[in-house]
Each structure stands twice: as C-alpha cells, then as structure tokens.
Coordinates of C-alpha atoms in Angstrom, one line a residue:
X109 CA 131.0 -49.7 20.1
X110 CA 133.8 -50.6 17.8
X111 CA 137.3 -51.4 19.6
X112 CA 139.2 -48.1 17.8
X113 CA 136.6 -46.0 19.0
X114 CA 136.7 -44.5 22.6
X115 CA 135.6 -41.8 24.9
X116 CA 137.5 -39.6 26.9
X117 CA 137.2 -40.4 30.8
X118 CA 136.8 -37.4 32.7
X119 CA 139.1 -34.5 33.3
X120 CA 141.1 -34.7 36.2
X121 CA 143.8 -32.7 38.5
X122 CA 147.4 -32.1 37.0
X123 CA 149.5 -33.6 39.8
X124 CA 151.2 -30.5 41.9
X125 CA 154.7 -32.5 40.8
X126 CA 154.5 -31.5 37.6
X127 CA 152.0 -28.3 37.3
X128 CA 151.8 -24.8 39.2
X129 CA 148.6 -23.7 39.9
X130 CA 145.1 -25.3 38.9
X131 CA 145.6 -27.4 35.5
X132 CA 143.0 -29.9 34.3
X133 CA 144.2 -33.1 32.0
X134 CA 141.8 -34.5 29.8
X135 CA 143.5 -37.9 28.1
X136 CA 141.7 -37.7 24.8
X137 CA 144.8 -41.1 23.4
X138 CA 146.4 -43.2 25.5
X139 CA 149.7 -44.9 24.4
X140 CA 149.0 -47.7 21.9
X141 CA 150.4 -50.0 19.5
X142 CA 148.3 -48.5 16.5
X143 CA 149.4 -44.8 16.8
X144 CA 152.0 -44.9 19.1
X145 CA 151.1 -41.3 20.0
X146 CA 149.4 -39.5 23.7
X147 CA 146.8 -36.9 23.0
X148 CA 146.1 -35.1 25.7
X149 CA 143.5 -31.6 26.4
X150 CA 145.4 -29.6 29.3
X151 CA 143.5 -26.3 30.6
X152 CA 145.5 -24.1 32.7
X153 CA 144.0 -21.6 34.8
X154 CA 145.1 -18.4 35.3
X155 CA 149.1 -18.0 36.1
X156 CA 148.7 -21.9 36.0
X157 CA 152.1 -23.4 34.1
X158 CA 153.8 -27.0 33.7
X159 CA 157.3 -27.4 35.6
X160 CA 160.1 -27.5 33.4
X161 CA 160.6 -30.9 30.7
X162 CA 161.5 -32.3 28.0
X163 CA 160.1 -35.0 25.4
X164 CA 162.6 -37.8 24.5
X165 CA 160.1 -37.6 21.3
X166 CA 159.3 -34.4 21.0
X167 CA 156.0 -32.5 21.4
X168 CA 153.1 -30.7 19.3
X169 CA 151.1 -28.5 21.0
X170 CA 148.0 -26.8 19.2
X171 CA 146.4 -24.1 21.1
X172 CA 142.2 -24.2 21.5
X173 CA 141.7 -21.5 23.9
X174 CA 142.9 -18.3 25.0
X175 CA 146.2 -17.3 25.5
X176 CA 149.5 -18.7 27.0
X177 CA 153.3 -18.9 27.2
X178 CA 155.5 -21.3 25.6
X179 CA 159.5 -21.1 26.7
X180 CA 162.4 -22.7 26.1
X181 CA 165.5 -22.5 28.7
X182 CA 168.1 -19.6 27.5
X183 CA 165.3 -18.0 25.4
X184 CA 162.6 -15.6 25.6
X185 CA 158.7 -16.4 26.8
X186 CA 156.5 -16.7 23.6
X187 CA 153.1 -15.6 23.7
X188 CA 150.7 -18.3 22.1
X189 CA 147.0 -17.9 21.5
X190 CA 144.1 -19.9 19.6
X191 CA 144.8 -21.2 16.5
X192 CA 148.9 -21.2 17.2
X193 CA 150.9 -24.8 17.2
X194 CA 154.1 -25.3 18.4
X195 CA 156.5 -28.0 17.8
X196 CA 158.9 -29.0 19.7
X197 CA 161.4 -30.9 19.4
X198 CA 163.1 -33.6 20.7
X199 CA 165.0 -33.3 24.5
X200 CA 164.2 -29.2 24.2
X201 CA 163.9 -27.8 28.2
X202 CA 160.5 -26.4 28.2
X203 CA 157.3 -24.7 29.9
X204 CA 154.1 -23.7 28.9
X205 CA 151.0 -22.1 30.6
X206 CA 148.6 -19.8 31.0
X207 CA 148.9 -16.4 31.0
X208 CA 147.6 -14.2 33.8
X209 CA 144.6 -12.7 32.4
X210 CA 142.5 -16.1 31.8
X211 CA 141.8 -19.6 30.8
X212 CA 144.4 -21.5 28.6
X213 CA 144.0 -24.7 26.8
X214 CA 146.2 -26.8 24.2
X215 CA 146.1 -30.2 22.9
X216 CA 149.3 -31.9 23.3
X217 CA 150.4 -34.7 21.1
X218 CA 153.2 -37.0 22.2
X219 CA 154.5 -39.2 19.2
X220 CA 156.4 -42.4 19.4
X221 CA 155.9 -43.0 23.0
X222 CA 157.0 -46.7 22.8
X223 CA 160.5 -45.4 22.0
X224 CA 161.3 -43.1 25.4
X225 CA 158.3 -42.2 27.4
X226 CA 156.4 -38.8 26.7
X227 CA 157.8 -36.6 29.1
X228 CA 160.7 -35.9 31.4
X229 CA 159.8 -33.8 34.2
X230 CA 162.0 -31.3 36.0
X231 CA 162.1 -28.3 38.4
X232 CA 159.2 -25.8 38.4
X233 CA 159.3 -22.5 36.9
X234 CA 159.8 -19.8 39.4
X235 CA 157.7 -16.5 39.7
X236 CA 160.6 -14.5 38.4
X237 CA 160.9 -17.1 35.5
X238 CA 157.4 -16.6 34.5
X239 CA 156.8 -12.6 35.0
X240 CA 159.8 -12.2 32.0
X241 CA 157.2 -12.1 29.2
X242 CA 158.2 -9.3 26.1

C-alpha cells in the first residue's frame, strides 16, 4: 500500500469528558505534516451532543446523516440535516448533536492543527440548554 494511503481504524467511544450520551469517533486523518488538517466521522445517537468548545483553528462540519443541532453561546439552536455544512470559525463557543428523534452523523474537519491544537473542550451542555430548539 502506498505511504499517503490509509485506512480508517475502527470506530470507537467518544470519551464521556467531552460527549453526552452515546457518540462514536471514526478518525478518517490524523494530524500530519502534508495536510495539516483532522478528519474525523462522529455519529451521535439520539439526544447524544459534544460538551461545549472551541477550535483555536476553526471547524467544518458537513452533515452525512440525519438530523442535528449546531449552537453557538448567546445564540439560537440551528437545526442541521444531510447535505448541510457548517463553518465555524476560529475560538467560536460551540455544541453540536443529535437531535432526539434519531441517528446523527457529520464529518468534521480540523485545519491547521500544527498551529493550536483542534479543539478546546469545556463544560457540557445542560438539558435545559439543549431542549431550546425553534
């Protein structure tokens, strides 16, 4: 197999530090010098959310299956479904998940990773935070 050319391990448990509920992380790109970019596949189950971040690089997520919420602090919960991208940018307070009817999933792409890290995790997203959808 050619040295640019790999396959993506196994899908495994998104650590209960940074997720709500049962999410599954696929690492499709790890960090490297060529791209300087993580890819990542994240399924959420239902209700299933991240914790609150940022990205010191900011963030593109593109949406594969079903349906899910994207927020940012101070603003309203977005509804995002298949076929939808978000970018976001740089240092932005954020969550995204699942909604609660079904299966979520979204590719996430973290650029320039060399130059801050992908993501900066903070407090989880309360119940009350995620039941104020329009």
């Amino acid at each position: 197999m050619a040295q640019n050319i790999n396959r993506a391990p196994a899908a495994s448990p998104g650590p209960a530090s940074n997720f709500s509920g049962r999410v599954q992380v696929t690492m499709l790109v790890a960090a490297n010098p060529e791209t300087d970019c993580m890819v990542s596949s994240v399924t959420f189950e239902p209700k299933a959310r991240t914790f609150w971040h940022t990205h010191p690089n900011g963030q593109l997520l593109v949406v594969t299956k079903g349906t899910g919420y994207y927020q940012e602090k101070g603003k309203p919960v977005q509804i995002i479904r298949e076929g939808y991208s978000v970018t976001i940018p740089p240092q932005v307070t954020h969550w995204h998940g699942a909604d609660p009817s079904g299966q979520f999933t979204h590719i996430a792409i973290n650029p320039n990773v060399s130059k801050g890290g992908a993501v900066i995790w903070l407090q989880a997203v309360t119940d009350e935070e995620y039941s104020k959808v329009p």
